[in-house]
Amino acid sequence: MTAGRDKLIRFYKGTEGEETVIRLVDLAEQAVRTQKFRLSGFLDPYGAEIAETVAANYDGLTVGFDGGYPGAERQRAAFCHEDFGGRPDFSIAAVRVEWNDAFLRLTHRDVLGALMGLGMDRATTGDILVSAGTARILVDKKMAPFIVEHLTSIGATSVEATREDLQNIVPREERTKDIRATVASLRVDAVAAAGFGMSRSRAAADIEADKLKLNWQSVKNAAQSLKEGDILSLRGRGRVEVVAISGQTKKGRTGVWLRRFL
């Protein structure tokens, strides 16, 4: 297994996926050795892509994903050996958190910050679905009792945490806005400016502050070129998908069709 392991780690060396691929390779090799299955923590979509790459490099190994409800963004990966006859247990639970929202609106960042303040590892937490006065948190099943007992406040707001049935978690209703624009180039700062409704200088500043991600990886260079299917995500502002790229106008600008997830 060493050759495959070394190849994978070399491929991701120096990228944001380096630590992730090391963890996932270890799990994959454990699954091969035991001829059973091994479960990862919650992965973002980039981590899920890495998991698929890892599984493809080991004979007799498959990988499945589950985030606790259909359409989950953060999911756990289960590496399964072909001789494993059962179905993997993804060990996911849901916790419902409620508060009085008459005077304060809590956000995804507030809830996640409170969980991290309890000393939780990000890999133990999946999606956090926030609505008025309520948040539903997908977590590793072992962590659910801990959250129920210890999550009593978010910032200065008192909250009550209880167990939630996974069957009550429904796919989020995503609001979208289609944007058709022309850009001077397909540089990431130009497309981000069009998609998020801001100036290129502001987009460049957000890149410098590591607030903008491309396909769930930090943008290192504002001049990086985008293609159809790419996803931009800006902290606190949602996501923008590059749906289509059309031809150039007479003035040399490029037409783009963007879809913003609000």
PDB file of C-alpha atoms in Angstrom, residues 51-172:
ATOM      1  CA  ALA A  51     -12.103  10.784  -0.385  1.00  0.00           C
ATOM      2  CA  GLU A  52     -13.270   9.674  -3.836  1.00  0.00           C
ATOM      3  CA  THR A  53      -9.726  10.006  -5.176  1.00  0.00           C
ATOM      4  CA  VAL A  54      -8.353   7.972  -2.279  1.00  0.00           C
ATOM      5  CA  ALA A  55     -10.893   5.168  -2.756  1.00  0.00           C
ATOM      6  CA  ALA A  56     -10.100   4.996  -6.474  1.00  0.00           C
ATOM      7  CA  ASN A  57      -6.472   4.234  -5.654  1.00  0.00           C
ATOM      8  CA  TYR A  58      -7.177   1.076  -3.608  1.00  0.00           C
ATOM      9  CA  ASP A  59      -8.385  -2.159  -5.159  1.00  0.00           C
ATOM     10  CA  GLY A  60     -11.582  -3.546  -3.669  1.00  0.00           C
ATOM     11  CA  LEU A  61     -12.454  -0.302  -1.889  1.00  0.00           C
ATOM     12  CA  THR A  62     -15.546   1.852  -2.333  1.00  0.00           C
ATOM     13  CA  VAL A  63     -16.630   5.037  -0.596  1.00  0.00           C
ATOM     14  CA  GLY A  64     -20.116   6.229   0.324  1.00  0.00           C
ATOM     15  CA  PHE A  65     -21.282   9.512   1.813  1.00  0.00           C
ATOM     16  CA  ASP A  66     -23.997  10.683   4.200  1.00  0.00           C
ATOM     17  CA  GLY A  67     -24.601  14.031   5.879  1.00  0.00           C
ATOM     18  CA  GLY A  68     -27.710  13.085   7.829  1.00  0.00           C
ATOM     19  CA  TYR A  69     -30.291  14.380   5.342  1.00  0.00           C
ATOM     20  CA  PRO A  70     -30.642  14.632   1.543  1.00  0.00           C
ATOM     21  CA  GLY A  71     -28.581  17.407   0.022  1.00  0.00           C
ATOM     22  CA  ALA A  72     -26.252  17.924   2.988  1.00  0.00           C
ATOM     23  CA  GLU A  73     -23.140  19.926   2.122  1.00  0.00           C
ATOM     24  CA  ARG A  74     -20.875  18.478   4.806  1.00  0.00           C
ATOM     25  CA  GLN A  75     -20.863  14.677   4.747  1.00  0.00           C
ATOM     26  CA  ARG A  76     -19.066  11.740   6.329  1.00  0.00           C
ATOM     27  CA  ALA A  77     -17.240   9.273   4.107  1.00  0.00           C
ATOM     28  CA  ALA A  78     -17.391   5.519   4.714  1.00  0.00           C
ATOM     29  CA  PHE A  79     -14.600   3.486   3.097  1.00  0.00           C
ATOM     30  CA  CYS A  80     -15.948  -0.046   2.585  1.00  0.00           C
ATOM     31  CA  HIS A  81     -14.003  -3.152   1.582  1.00  0.00           C
ATOM     32  CA  GLU A  82     -15.674  -5.333  -1.016  1.00  0.00           C
ATOM     33  CA  ASP A  83     -15.758  -8.252   1.452  1.00  0.00           C
ATOM     34  CA  PHE A  84     -17.717  -6.220   4.008  1.00  0.00           C
ATOM     35  CA  GLY A  85     -21.234  -7.612   3.798  1.00  0.00           C
ATOM     36  CA  GLY A  86     -23.136  -5.083   5.894  1.00  0.00           C
ATOM     37  CA  ARG A  87     -24.142  -1.459   5.555  1.00  0.00           C
ATOM     38  CA  PRO A  88     -21.943   1.158   7.220  1.00  0.00           C
ATOM     39  CA  ASP A  89     -23.351   3.087  10.152  1.00  0.00           C
ATOM     40  CA  PHE A  90     -22.596   6.764   9.516  1.00  0.00           C
ATOM     41  CA  SER A  91     -23.244   7.531  13.210  1.00  0.00           C
ATOM     42  CA  ILE A  92     -24.968  10.881  12.671  1.00  0.00           C
ATOM     43  CA  ALA A  93     -27.360  12.557  15.108  1.00  0.00           C
ATOM     44  CA  ALA A  94     -29.252  15.837  15.107  1.00  0.00           C
ATOM     45  CA  VAL A  95     -29.508  18.410  17.891  1.00  0.00           C
ATOM     46  CA  ARG A  96     -32.179  21.122  17.956  1.00  0.00           C
ATOM     47  CA  VAL A  97     -31.212  24.445  19.543  1.00  0.00           C
ATOM     48  CA  GLU A  98     -33.866  27.054  20.344  1.00  0.00           C
ATOM     49  CA  TRP A  99     -33.753  30.637  21.622  1.00  0.00           C
ATOM     50  CA  ASN A 100     -35.941  33.715  21.888  1.00  0.00           C
ATOM     51  CA  ASP A 101     -35.365  35.596  18.650  1.00  0.00           C
ATOM     52  CA  ALA A 102     -37.540  38.583  19.519  1.00  0.00           C
ATOM     53  CA  PHE A 103     -34.536  40.859  19.981  1.00  0.00           C
ATOM     54  CA  LEU A 104     -31.590  39.025  18.437  1.00  0.00           C
ATOM     55  CA  ARG A 105     -30.992  37.042  15.286  1.00  0.00           C
ATOM     56  CA  LEU A 106     -28.311  34.376  15.561  1.00  0.00           C
ATOM     57  CA  THR A 107     -26.410  33.242  12.477  1.00  0.00           C
ATOM     58  CA  HIS A 108     -24.628  30.096  11.312  1.00  0.00           C
ATOM     59  CA  ARG A 109     -21.337  31.678  12.397  1.00  0.00           C
ATOM     60  CA  ASP A 110     -22.692  32.371  15.896  1.00  0.00           C
ATOM     61  CA  VAL A 111     -23.794  28.757  16.365  1.00  0.00           C
ATOM     62  CA  LEU A 112     -20.571  27.312  14.974  1.00  0.00           C
ATOM     63  CA  GLY A 113     -18.523  29.672  17.144  1.00  0.00           C
ATOM     64  CA  ALA A 114     -20.366  28.506  20.251  1.00  0.00           C
ATOM     65  CA  LEU A 115     -19.669  24.858  19.376  1.00  0.00           C
ATOM     66  CA  MET A 116     -15.979  25.572  18.788  1.00  0.00           C
ATOM     67  CA  GLY A 117     -15.973  27.456  22.103  1.00  0.00           C
ATOM     68  CA  LEU A 118     -16.960  24.183  23.779  1.00  0.00           C
ATOM     69  CA  GLY A 119     -13.763  22.646  22.410  1.00  0.00           C
ATOM     70  CA  MET A 120     -15.415  20.610  19.676  1.00  0.00           C
ATOM     71  CA  ASP A 121     -13.480  19.481  16.619  1.00  0.00           C
ATOM     72  CA  ARG A 122     -14.923  20.856  13.365  1.00  0.00           C
ATOM     73  CA  ALA A 123     -14.824  17.349  11.904  1.00  0.00           C
ATOM     74  CA  THR A 124     -17.464  16.233  14.431  1.00  0.00           C
ATOM     75  CA  THR A 125     -19.971  18.786  13.126  1.00  0.00           C
ATOM     76  CA  GLY A 126     -21.872  18.635   9.856  1.00  0.00           C
ATOM     77  CA  ASP A 127     -24.344  21.151   8.489  1.00  0.00           C
ATOM     78  CA  ILE A 128     -25.912  23.771  10.739  1.00  0.00           C
ATOM     79  CA  LEU A 129     -29.383  24.774   9.535  1.00  0.00           C
ATOM     80  CA  VAL A 130     -30.462  28.079  11.064  1.00  0.00           C
ATOM     81  CA  SER A 131     -33.952  29.581  10.922  1.00  0.00           C
ATOM     82  CA  ALA A 132     -35.843  32.044  13.109  1.00  0.00           C
ATOM     83  CA  GLY A 133     -35.154  31.116  16.738  1.00  0.00           C
ATOM     84  CA  THR A 134     -33.951  27.612  15.854  1.00  0.00           C
ATOM     85  CA  ALA A 135     -30.864  25.791  14.662  1.00  0.00           C
ATOM     86  CA  ARG A 136     -30.572  22.140  13.731  1.00  0.00           C
ATOM     87  CA  ILE A 137     -27.058  20.786  14.062  1.00  0.00           C
ATOM     88  CA  LEU A 138     -25.872  17.562  12.406  1.00  0.00           C
ATOM     89  CA  VAL A 139     -23.148  15.960  14.526  1.00  0.00           C
ATOM     90  CA  ASP A 140     -21.243  12.796  15.236  1.00  0.00           C
ATOM     91  CA  LYS A 141     -23.653  10.714  17.315  1.00  0.00           C
ATOM     92  CA  LYS A 142     -21.175  10.492  20.196  1.00  0.00           C
ATOM     93  CA  MET A 143     -21.130  14.287  20.527  1.00  0.00           C
ATOM     94  CA  ALA A 144     -24.904  14.825  20.724  1.00  0.00           C
ATOM     95  CA  PRO A 145     -25.236  14.259  24.511  1.00  0.00           C
ATOM     96  CA  PHE A 146     -22.300  16.614  25.119  1.00  0.00           C
ATOM     97  CA  ILE A 147     -23.963  19.410  23.128  1.00  0.00           C
ATOM     98  CA  VAL A 148     -27.331  18.883  24.811  1.00  0.00           C
ATOM     99  CA  GLU A 149     -25.689  19.175  28.228  1.00  0.00           C
ATOM    100  CA  HIS A 150     -23.182  21.966  27.622  1.00  0.00           C
ATOM    101  CA  LEU A 151     -24.612  24.262  24.934  1.00  0.00           C
ATOM    102  CA  THR A 152     -26.606  26.581  27.182  1.00  0.00           C
ATOM    103  CA  SER A 153     -25.766  29.921  25.564  1.00  0.00           C
ATOM    104  CA  ILE A 154     -24.638  31.389  22.275  1.00  0.00           C
ATOM    105  CA  GLY A 155     -22.897  34.656  22.981  1.00  0.00           C
ATOM    106  CA  ALA A 156     -25.079  36.438  25.516  1.00  0.00           C
ATOM    107  CA  THR A 157     -28.192  34.564  24.409  1.00  0.00           C
ATOM    108  CA  SER A 158     -29.552  31.682  26.478  1.00  0.00           C
ATOM    109  CA  VAL A 159     -30.412  28.618  24.413  1.00  0.00           C
ATOM    110  CA  GLU A 160     -31.922  25.202  24.999  1.00  0.00           C
ATOM    111  CA  ALA A 161     -30.509  22.157  23.204  1.00  0.00           C
ATOM    112  CA  THR A 162     -32.458  18.918  22.771  1.00  0.00           C
ATOM    113  CA  ARG A 163     -32.167  15.810  20.621  1.00  0.00           C
ATOM    114  CA  GLU A 164     -33.887  15.979  17.246  1.00  0.00           C
ATOM    115  CA  ASP A 165     -35.090  13.088  15.088  1.00  0.00           C
ATOM    116  CA  LEU A 166     -33.088  12.873  11.871  1.00  0.00           C
ATOM    117  CA  GLN A 167     -36.337  12.267  10.014  1.00  0.00           C
ATOM    118  CA  ASN A 168     -37.335  15.852  10.839  1.00  0.00           C
ATOM    119  CA  ILE A 169     -34.365  17.279   8.949  1.00  0.00           C
ATOM    120  CA  VAL A 170     -35.495  18.241   5.468  1.00  0.00           C
ATOM    121  CA  PRO A 171     -33.409  19.584   2.587  1.00  0.00           C
ATOM    122  CA  ARG A 172     -32.878  23.294   2.898  1.00  0.00           C
TER     123      ARG A 172
END
